[in-house]
Coordinates of C-alpha atoms and ligand atoms in Angstrom, one line a residue:
X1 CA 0.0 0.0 0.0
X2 CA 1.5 3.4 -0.6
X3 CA 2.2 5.4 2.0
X4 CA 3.8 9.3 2.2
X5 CA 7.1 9.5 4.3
X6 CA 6.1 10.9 8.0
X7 CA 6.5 14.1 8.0
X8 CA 6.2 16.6 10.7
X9 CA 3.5 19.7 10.9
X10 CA 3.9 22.3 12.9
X11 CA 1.4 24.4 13.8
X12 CA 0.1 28.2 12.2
X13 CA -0.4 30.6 14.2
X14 CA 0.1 34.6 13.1
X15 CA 1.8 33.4 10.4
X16 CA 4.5 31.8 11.6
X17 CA 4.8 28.0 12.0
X18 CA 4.9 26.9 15.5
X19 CA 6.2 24.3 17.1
X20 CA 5.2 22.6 20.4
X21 CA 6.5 19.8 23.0
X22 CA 3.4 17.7 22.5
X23 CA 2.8 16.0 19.2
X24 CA -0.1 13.8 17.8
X25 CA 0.6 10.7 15.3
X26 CA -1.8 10.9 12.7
X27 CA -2.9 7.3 11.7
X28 CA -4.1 5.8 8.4
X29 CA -7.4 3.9 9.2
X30 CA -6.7 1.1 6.6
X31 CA -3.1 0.3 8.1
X32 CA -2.7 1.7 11.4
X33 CA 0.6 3.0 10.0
X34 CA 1.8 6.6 11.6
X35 CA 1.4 8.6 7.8
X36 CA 2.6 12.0 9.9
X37 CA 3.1 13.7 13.2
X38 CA 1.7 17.1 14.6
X39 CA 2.2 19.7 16.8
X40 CA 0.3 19.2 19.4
X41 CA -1.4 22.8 20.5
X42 CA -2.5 23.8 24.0
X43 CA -4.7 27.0 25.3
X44 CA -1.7 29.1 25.1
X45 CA -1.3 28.3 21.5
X46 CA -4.9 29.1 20.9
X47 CA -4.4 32.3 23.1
X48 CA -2.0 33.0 20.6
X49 CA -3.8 32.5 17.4
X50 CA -6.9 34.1 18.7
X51 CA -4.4 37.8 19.7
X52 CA -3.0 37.4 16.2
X53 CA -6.1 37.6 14.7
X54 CA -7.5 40.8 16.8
X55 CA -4.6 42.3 15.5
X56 CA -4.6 41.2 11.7
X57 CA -8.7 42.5 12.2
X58 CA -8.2 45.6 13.9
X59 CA -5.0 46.4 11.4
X60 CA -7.5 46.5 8.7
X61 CA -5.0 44.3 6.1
X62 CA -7.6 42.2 5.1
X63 CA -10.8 43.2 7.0
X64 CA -10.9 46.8 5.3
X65 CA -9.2 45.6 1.6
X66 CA -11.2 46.1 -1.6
X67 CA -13.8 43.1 -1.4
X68 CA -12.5 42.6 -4.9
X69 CA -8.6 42.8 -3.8
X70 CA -9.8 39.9 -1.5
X71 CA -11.6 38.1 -4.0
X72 CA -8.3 38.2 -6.2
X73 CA -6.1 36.2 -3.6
X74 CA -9.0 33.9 -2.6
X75 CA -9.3 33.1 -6.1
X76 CA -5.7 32.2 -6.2
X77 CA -5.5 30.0 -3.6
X78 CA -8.9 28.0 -5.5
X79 CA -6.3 27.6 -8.2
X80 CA -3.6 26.1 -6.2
X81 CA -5.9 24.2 -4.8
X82 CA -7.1 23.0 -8.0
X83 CA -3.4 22.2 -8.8
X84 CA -2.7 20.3 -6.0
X85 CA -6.1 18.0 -5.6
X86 CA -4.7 14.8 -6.3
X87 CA -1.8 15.6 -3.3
X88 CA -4.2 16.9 -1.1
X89 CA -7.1 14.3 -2.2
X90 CA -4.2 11.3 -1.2
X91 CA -3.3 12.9 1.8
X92 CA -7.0 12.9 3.1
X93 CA -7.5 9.6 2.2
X94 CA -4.3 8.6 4.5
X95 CA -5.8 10.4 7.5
X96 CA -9.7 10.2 7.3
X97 CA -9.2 6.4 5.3
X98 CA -11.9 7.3 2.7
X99 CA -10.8 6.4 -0.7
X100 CA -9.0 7.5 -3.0
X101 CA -11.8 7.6 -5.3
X102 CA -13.9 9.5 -2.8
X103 CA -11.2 11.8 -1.9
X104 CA -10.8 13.3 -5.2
X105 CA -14.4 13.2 -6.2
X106 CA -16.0 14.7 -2.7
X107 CA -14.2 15.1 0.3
X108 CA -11.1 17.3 -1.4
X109 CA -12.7 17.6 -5.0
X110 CA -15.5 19.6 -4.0
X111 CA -13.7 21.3 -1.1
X112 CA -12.0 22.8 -3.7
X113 CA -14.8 23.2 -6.2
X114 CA -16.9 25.4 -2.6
X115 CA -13.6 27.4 -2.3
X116 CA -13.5 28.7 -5.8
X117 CA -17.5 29.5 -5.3
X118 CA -16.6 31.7 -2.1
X119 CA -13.7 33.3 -3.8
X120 CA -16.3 34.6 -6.6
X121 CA -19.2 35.3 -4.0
X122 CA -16.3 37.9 -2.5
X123 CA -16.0 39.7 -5.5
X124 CA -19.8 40.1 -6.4
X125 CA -21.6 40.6 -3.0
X126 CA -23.3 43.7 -2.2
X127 CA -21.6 45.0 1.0
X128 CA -23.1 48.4 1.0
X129 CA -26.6 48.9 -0.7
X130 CA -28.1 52.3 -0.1
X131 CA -31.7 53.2 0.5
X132 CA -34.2 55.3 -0.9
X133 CA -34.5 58.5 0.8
X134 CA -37.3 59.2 3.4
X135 CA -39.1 62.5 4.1
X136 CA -40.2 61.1 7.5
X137 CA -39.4 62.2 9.8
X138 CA -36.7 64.3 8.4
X139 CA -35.7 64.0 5.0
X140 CA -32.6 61.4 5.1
X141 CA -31.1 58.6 3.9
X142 CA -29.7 55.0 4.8
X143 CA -27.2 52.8 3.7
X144 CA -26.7 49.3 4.7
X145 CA -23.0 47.9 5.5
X146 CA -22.5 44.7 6.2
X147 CA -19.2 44.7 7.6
X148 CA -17.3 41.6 9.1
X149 CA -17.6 40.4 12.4
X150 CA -14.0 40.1 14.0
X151 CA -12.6 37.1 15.0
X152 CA -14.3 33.5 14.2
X153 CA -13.5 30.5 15.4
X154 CA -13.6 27.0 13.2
X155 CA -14.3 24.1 15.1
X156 CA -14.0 21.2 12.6
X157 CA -14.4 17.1 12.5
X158 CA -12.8 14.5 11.5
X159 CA -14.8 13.0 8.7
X160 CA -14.5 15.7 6.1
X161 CA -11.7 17.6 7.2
X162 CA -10.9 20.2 4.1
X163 CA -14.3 20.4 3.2
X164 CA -15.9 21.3 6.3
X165 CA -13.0 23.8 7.1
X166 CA -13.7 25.7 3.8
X167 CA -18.0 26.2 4.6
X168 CA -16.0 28.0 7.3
X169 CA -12.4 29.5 5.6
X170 CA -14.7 30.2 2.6
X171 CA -17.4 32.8 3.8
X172 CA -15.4 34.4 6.4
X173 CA -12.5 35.2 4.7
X174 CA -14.2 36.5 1.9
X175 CA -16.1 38.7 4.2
X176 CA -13.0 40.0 5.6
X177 CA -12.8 38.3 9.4
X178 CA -10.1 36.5 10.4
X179 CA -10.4 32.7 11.4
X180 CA -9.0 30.5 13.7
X181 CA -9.3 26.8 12.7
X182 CA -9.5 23.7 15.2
X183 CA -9.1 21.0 12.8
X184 CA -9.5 17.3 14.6
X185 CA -6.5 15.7 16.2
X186 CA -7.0 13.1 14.0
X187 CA -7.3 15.2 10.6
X188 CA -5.3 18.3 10.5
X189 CA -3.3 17.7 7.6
X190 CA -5.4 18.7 4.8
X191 CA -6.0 22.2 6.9
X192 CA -2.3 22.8 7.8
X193 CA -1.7 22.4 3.8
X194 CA -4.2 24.9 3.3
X195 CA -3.3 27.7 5.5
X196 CA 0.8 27.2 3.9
X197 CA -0.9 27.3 0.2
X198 CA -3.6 31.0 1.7
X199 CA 0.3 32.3 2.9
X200 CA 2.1 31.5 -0.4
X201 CA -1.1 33.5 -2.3
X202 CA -0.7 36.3 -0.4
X203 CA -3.3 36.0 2.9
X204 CA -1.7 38.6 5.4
X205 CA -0.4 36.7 8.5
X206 CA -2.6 36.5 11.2
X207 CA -5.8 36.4 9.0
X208 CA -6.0 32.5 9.2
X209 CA -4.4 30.2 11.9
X210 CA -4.5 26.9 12.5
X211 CA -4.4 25.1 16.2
X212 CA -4.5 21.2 16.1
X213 CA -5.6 20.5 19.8
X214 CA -7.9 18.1 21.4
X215 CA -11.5 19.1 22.1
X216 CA -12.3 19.3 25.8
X217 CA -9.6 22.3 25.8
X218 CA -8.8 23.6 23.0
X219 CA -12.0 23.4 21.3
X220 CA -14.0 24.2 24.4
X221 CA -11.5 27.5 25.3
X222 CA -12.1 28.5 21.3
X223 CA -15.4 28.6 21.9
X224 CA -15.6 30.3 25.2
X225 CA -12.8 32.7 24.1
X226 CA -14.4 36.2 25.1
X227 CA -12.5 38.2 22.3
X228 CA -13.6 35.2 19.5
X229 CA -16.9 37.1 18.0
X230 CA -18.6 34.0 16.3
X231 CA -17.8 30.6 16.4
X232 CA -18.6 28.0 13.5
X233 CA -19.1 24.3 14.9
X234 CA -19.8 21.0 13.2
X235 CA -19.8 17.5 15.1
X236 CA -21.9 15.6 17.0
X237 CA -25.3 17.3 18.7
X238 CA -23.9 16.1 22.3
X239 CA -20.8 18.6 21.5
X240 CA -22.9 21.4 19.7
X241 CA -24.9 21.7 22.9
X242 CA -21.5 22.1 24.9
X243 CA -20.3 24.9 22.4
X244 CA -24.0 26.6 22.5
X245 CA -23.6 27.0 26.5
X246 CA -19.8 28.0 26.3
X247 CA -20.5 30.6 23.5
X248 CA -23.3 32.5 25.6
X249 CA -21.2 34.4 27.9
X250 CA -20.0 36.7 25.2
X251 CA -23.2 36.1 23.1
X252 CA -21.3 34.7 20.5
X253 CA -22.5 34.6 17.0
X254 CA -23.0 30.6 16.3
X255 CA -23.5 28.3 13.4
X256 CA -23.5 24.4 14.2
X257 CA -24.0 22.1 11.4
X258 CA -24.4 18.8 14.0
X259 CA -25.7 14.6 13.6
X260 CA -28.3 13.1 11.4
X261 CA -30.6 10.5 10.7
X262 CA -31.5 10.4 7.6
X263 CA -35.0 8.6 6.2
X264 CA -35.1 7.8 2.7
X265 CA -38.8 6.9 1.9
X266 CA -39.1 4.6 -1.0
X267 CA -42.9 5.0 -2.3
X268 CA -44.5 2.3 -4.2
X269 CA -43.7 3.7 -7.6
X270 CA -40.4 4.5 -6.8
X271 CA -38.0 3.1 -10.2
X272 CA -36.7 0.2 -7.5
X273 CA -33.0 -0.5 -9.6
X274 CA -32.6 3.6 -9.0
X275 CA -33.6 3.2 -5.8
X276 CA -31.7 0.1 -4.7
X277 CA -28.1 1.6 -5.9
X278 CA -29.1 5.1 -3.8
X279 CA -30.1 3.4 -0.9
X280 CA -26.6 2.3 -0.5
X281 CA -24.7 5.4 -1.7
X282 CA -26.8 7.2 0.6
X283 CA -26.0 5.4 3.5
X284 CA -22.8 3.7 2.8
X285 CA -20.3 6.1 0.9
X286 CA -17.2 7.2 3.1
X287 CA -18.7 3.7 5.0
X288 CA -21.6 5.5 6.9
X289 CA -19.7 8.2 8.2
X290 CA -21.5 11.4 6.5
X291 CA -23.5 13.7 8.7
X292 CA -26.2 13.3 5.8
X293 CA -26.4 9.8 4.7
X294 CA -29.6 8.0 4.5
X295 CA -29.5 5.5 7.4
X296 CA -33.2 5.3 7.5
X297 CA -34.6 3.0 4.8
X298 CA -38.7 3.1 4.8
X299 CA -40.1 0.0 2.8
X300 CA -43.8 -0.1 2.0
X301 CA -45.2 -3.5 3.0
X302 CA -46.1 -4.6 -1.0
X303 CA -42.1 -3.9 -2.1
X304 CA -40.2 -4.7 1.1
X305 CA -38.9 -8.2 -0.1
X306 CA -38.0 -7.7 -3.2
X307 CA -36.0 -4.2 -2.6
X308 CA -33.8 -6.0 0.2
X309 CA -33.3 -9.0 -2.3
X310 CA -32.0 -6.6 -4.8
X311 CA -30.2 -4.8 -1.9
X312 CA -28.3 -7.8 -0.9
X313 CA -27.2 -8.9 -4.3
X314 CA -26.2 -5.7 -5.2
X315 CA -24.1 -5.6 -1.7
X316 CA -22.2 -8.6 -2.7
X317 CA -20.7 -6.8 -5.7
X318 CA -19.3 -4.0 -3.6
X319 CA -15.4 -4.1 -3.4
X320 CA -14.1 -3.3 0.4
X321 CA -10.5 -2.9 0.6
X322 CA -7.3 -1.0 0.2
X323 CA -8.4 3.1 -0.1
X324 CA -5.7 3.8 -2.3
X325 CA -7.0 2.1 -5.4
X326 CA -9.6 3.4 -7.2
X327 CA -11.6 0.6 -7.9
X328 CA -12.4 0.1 -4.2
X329 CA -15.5 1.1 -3.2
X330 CA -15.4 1.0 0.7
X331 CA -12.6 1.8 3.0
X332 CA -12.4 1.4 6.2
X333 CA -13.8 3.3 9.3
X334 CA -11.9 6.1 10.8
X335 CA -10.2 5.3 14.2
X336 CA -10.4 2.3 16.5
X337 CA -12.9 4.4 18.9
X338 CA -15.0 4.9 15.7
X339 CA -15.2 0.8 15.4
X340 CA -15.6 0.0 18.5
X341 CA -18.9 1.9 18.8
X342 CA -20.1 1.1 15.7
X343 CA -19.7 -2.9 16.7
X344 CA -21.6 -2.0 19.7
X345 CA -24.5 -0.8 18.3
X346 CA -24.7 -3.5 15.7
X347 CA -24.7 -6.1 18.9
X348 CA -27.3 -4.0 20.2
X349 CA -29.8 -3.8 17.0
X350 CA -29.4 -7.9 17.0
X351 CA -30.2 -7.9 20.8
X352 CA -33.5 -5.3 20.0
X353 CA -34.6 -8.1 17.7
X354 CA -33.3 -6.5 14.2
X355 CA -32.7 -9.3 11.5
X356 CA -29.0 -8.9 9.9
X357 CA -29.7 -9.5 6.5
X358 CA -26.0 -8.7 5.1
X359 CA -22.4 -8.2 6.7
X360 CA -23.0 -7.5 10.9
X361 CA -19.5 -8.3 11.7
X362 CA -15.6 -7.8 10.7
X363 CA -14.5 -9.2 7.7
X364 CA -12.3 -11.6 7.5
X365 CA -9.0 -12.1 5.5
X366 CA -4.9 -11.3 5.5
X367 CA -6.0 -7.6 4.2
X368 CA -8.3 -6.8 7.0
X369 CA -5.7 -7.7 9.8
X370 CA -4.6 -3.7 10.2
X371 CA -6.8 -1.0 10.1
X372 CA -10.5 -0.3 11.3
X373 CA -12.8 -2.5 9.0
X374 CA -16.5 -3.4 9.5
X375 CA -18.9 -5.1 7.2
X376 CA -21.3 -2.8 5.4
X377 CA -24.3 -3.8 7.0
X378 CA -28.2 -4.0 6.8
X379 CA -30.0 -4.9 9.2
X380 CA -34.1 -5.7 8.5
X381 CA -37.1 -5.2 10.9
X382 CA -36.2 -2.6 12.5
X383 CA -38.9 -0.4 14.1
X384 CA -38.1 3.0 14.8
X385 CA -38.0 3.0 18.2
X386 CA -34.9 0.3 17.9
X387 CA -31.7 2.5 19.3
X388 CA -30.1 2.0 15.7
X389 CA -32.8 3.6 14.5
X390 CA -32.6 6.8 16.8
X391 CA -28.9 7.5 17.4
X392 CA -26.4 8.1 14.9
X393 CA -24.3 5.5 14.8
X394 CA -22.0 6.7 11.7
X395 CA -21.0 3.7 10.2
X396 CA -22.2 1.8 7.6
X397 CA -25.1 0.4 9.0
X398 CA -28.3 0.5 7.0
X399 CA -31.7 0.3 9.3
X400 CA -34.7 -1.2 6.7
X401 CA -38.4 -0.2 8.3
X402 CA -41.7 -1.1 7.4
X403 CA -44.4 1.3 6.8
X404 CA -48.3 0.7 6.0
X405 CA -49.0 3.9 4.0
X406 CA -48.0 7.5 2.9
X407 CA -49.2 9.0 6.3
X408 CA -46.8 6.2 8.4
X409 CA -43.8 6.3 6.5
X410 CA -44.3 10.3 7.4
X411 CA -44.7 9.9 10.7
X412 CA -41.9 7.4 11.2
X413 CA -39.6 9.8 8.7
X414 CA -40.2 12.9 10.9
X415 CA -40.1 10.7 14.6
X416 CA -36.1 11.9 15.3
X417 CA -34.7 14.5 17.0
X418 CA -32.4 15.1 13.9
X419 CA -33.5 16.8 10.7
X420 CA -30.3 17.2 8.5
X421 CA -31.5 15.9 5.1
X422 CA -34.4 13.2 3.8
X423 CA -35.5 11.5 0.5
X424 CA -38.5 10.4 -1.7
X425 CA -38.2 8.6 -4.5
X426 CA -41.1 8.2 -6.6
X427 CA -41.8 8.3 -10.5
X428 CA -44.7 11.1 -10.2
X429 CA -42.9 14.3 -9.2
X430 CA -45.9 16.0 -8.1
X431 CA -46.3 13.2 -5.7
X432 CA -42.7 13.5 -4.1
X433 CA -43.2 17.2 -3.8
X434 CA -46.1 16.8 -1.8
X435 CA -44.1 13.9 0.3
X436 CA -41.1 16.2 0.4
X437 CA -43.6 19.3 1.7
X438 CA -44.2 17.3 5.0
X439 CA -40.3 15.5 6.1
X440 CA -38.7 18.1 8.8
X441 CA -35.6 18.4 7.2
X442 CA -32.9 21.2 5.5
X443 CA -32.5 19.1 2.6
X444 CA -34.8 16.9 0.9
X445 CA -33.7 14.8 -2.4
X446 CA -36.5 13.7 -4.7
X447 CA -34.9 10.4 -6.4
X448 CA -31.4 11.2 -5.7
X449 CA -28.5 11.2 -2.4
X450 CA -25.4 13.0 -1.2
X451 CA -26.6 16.3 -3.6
X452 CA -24.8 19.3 -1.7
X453 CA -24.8 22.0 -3.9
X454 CA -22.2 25.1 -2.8
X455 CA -25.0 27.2 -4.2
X456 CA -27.6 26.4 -2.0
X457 CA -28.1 25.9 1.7
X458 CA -27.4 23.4 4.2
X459 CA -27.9 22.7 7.0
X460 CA -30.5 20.8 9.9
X461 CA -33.9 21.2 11.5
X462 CA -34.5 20.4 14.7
X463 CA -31.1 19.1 16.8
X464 CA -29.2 18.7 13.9
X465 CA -28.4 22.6 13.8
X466 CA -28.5 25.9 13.6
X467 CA -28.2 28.5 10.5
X468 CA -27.2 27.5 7.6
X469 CA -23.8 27.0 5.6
X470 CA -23.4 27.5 1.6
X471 CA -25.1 29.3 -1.1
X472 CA -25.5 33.0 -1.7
X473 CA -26.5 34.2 1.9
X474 CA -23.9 32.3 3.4
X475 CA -21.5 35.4 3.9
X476 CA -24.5 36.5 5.9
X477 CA -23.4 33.9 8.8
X478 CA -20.3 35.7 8.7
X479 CA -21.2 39.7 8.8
X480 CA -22.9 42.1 11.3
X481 CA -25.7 44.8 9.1
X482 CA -25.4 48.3 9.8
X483 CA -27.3 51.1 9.3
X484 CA -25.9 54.2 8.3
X485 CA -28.3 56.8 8.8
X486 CA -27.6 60.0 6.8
X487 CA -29.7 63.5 7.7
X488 CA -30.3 65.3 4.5
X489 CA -33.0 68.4 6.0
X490 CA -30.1 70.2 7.3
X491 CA -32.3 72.0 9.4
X492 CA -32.6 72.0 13.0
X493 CA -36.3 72.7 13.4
X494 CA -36.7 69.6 11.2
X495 CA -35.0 67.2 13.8
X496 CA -37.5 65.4 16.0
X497 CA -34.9 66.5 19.1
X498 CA -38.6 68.3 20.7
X499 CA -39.3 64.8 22.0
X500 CA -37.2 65.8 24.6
X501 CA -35.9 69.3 24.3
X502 CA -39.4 71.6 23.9
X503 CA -37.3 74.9 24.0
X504 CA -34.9 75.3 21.0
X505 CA -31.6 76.3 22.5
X506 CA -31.6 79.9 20.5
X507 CA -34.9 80.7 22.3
X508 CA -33.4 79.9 25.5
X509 CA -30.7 82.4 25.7
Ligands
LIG601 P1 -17.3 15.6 17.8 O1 -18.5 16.4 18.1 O2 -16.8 14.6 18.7 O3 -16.0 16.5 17.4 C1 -16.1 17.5 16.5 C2 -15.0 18.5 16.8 O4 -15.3 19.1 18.1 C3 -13.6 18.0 16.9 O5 -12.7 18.9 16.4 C4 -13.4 17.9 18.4 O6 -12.0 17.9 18.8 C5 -14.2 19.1 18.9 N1 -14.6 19.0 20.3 C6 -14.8 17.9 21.1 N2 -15.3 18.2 22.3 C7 -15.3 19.6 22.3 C8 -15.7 20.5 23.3 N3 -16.1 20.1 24.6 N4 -15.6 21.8 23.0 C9 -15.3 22.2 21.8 N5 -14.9 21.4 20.8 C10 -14.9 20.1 21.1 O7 -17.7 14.9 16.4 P2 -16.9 13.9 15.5 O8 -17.1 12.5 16.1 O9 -15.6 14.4 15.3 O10 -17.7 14.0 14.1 C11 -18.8 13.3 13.9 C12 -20.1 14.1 14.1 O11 -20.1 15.3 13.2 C13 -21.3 13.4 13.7 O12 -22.3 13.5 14.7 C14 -21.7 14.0 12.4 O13 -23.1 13.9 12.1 C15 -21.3 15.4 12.6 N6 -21.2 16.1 11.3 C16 -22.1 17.0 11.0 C17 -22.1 17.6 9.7 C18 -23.1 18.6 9.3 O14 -22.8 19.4 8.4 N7 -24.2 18.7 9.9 C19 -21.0 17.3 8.9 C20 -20.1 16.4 9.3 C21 -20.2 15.7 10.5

């Protein structure tokens, strides 16, 4: 298997790389083999990064540029970027174990693809739009500003490590914050490549910085950080609760993108071959461990057999292997933690009475020795109040239901605390708008999975978040409105001052 020499990052703060006296091994999921080492940041370090980006904002070198002088070096680090997918879609393969085929195609393909969209948003958006005049009260005029917050703060996971740092890099750099960026201990590498490749295009120091530290402090002090103006989180609901709490003292600005699960809801007219390749790419690409997969699959009573037949042949052909070819279609999952839980829950949907109708274990063989590997799984009658059908177990573990009619499959879709995404598939469009009308959820697919569009929103209802990342309004996240209000009468018996001073001063005298 190839493998990059181990090389050592330091960390970015201000700048400059930093180096510290803890480090991190970062570990490829599919061999267990040490691919690089890390600094290893503490609070201080983030105390660092967080005063180097007060003073990069309050110095004005980026925050008070030209929107269209920013645009110019955002767009040049797109086209690095672009240059150097392959290198960065192989290293993210070594440290998040999707493959290589999924690496180039999503996880660093379209990272790059959502940069280059934010790099032209910062040249076209309308940061100052004036109003009409007003005679009342007084004849005057406004102008909006949206100006940039401050500081932000990045907190990112583990499963889509580039990507999910640029919804963040991409928006508030091009409205002219600076960032600080707590990329996973796990993942950092793709992050630290991309704050040397904003340097080398010209992003003044301290703008961006980069502190690989673990959670509980690091992550936890970023988001309590009283001079950090917004904070940006996405991981697990139990975490985005914890950042909510810690980012009320200063009343933080927040954004979490959090956990999902997913329904897809086959209707009876649904084109079943379609249907039966999307319910495992919605659930099983990058092996379960997308906040939006479909992990719910609702079967009307009349197809359920034959769809899970179909299912299970069409599991057998799937290739699970070594990431780094690209004819593999599952990788492993991403850390020996990440396994351990997902093994649990798949004892405990047997134990709740669920059928395993494919995989449910490890498989077996010389290749599978190293590395995190679990069977893609589906499990079959499940009922909704089955724990693998509530939590997120982010694996590739596939939960089949039952439902009786339109009405039930609704009801069982919406019964979730989560509402990231949802599907319908159907061959009478009319009918999966009207489905698609009553799921709870930021994103629902009609006949397709996994369609994140940089132009468009996403994000969750209910506990699976709050605001919204991507698309046109997504700068908004990132930027305080003013109002500029502009007196045109001139005239001081025009003011509306009487309200509280009924003798004009000249009268006075
Ligand atoms: P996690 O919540 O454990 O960790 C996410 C990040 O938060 C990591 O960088 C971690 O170090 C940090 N963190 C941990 N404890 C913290 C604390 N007390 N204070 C501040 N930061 C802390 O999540 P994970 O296991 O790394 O990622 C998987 C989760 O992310 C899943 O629930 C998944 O659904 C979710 N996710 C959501 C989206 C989305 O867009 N909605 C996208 C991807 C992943």
């Amino acid at each position: 298997m190839a493998t990059t020499s181990v090389k050592h990052y330091p960390l970015y703060i201000g700048g400059e790389t930093v180096d510290t006296d803890g480090s991190f091994e970062i570990v490829n999921p599919a061999t267990e083999e040490v691919v690089a080492t890390t600094a290893k940041g503490e609070v201080e370090h983030l105390e660092a990064a967080v005063k180097a980006a007060r003073a990069a904002f309050e110095s004005g070198v980026w925050s008070r540029k030209d929107p269209a002088e920013r645009a110019q070096v955002l767009q040049a680090i797109a086209a690095r970027l672009g240059e150097q997918v392959g290198e960065l879609a192989e290293l993210e393969t070594l440290q998040n174990g999707a493959t290589l085929r999924q690496t180039n195609g999503f996880h660093v393909g379209m990272a790059v693809g959502h940069f280059a969209y934010f790099a032209e948003v910062a040249g076209s958006y309308s940061f100052e739009t004036p109003q009409p005049t007003t005679v009342y009260p007084t004849l005057s005029q406004s102008v909006l500003r949206k100006e940039a917050i401050g500081v932000c703060g990045g907190i990112i996971p583990w499963n889509f490590p580039l990507l999910l740092a640029v919804w963040k890099l991409g928006p508030a750099l091009a409205a002219g914050n600076s960032i600080v960026i707590k990329p996973d201990e796990k993942t950092p590498l793709t992050v630290l490549e991309f704050a040397r490749i904003a340097e080398e295009c010209g992003l003044p120091a301290g703008v961006l910085s980069i502190v690989t530290g673990e959670g509980e402090t690091v992550g936890a002090r970023l988001a309590a950080h009283p001079d950090v103006d917004k904070i940006a989180f996405t991981g697990s609901t139990a975490v985005g609760r914890e950042v909510m709490k810690l980012a009320s003292d200063n009343v933080k600005r927040v954004t979490l993108e959090l956990g999902g699960k997913s329904p897809v809801v086959i209707l009876d007219d649904a084109d079943i071959d379609t249907a039966v390749d999307a319910a495992l790419f919605g659930c099983w690409m990058y092996s379960g461990q997308a906040c939006e997969s479909g992990t719910r699959l609702l079967l009307p009573d009349a197809l359920h057999d034959e769809f899970v037949a179909k299912m299970v042949e069409r599991a057998k052909t799937l290739k699970v292997g070594d990431t780094m070819d690209f004819d593999t279609d599952l990788g492993p999952v991403a850390s020996a933690e990440q396994k351990e839980r997902i093994l649990g829950y798949i004892e405990k949907g047997k134990a709740e009475g669920a059928t395993v109708a494919f995989g449910g274990g490890v498989p077996q063989g010389p290749e599978f020795e190293r590395g995190f590997w679990i069977e893609p799984t589906i499990f079959t009658d499940v009922t909704n109040d089955m724990t693998i059908a509530q939590e997120e177990i982010f694996g590739p573990v596939l939960s089949v239901i039952r439902y009786s009619d339109v009405d039930d499959a609704v009801r069982i879709a919406n019964d979730t605390i989560y509402g990231l995404a949802a599907a319908v598939w159907t061959s009478d469009n009319e009918r999966g708008l009207e489905v698609a009308g009553r799921l709870r959820a930021g994103t629902v697919w009609i006949n397709d999975a996994h369609m994140v569009n940089c132009a468009l929103p996403f994000g969750g209802y209910k506990q699976s978040g709050l605001g919204r990342e991507l698309g046109p309004d997504a700068l908004d996240a990132y930027l305080e409105v003013k109002n500029v209000h502009l007196d045109l009468s001139g005239r001081r018996d025009r003011r509306v001052y009487d309200l509280l001073l009924s003798t004009p001063a000249e009268k006075k005298a």
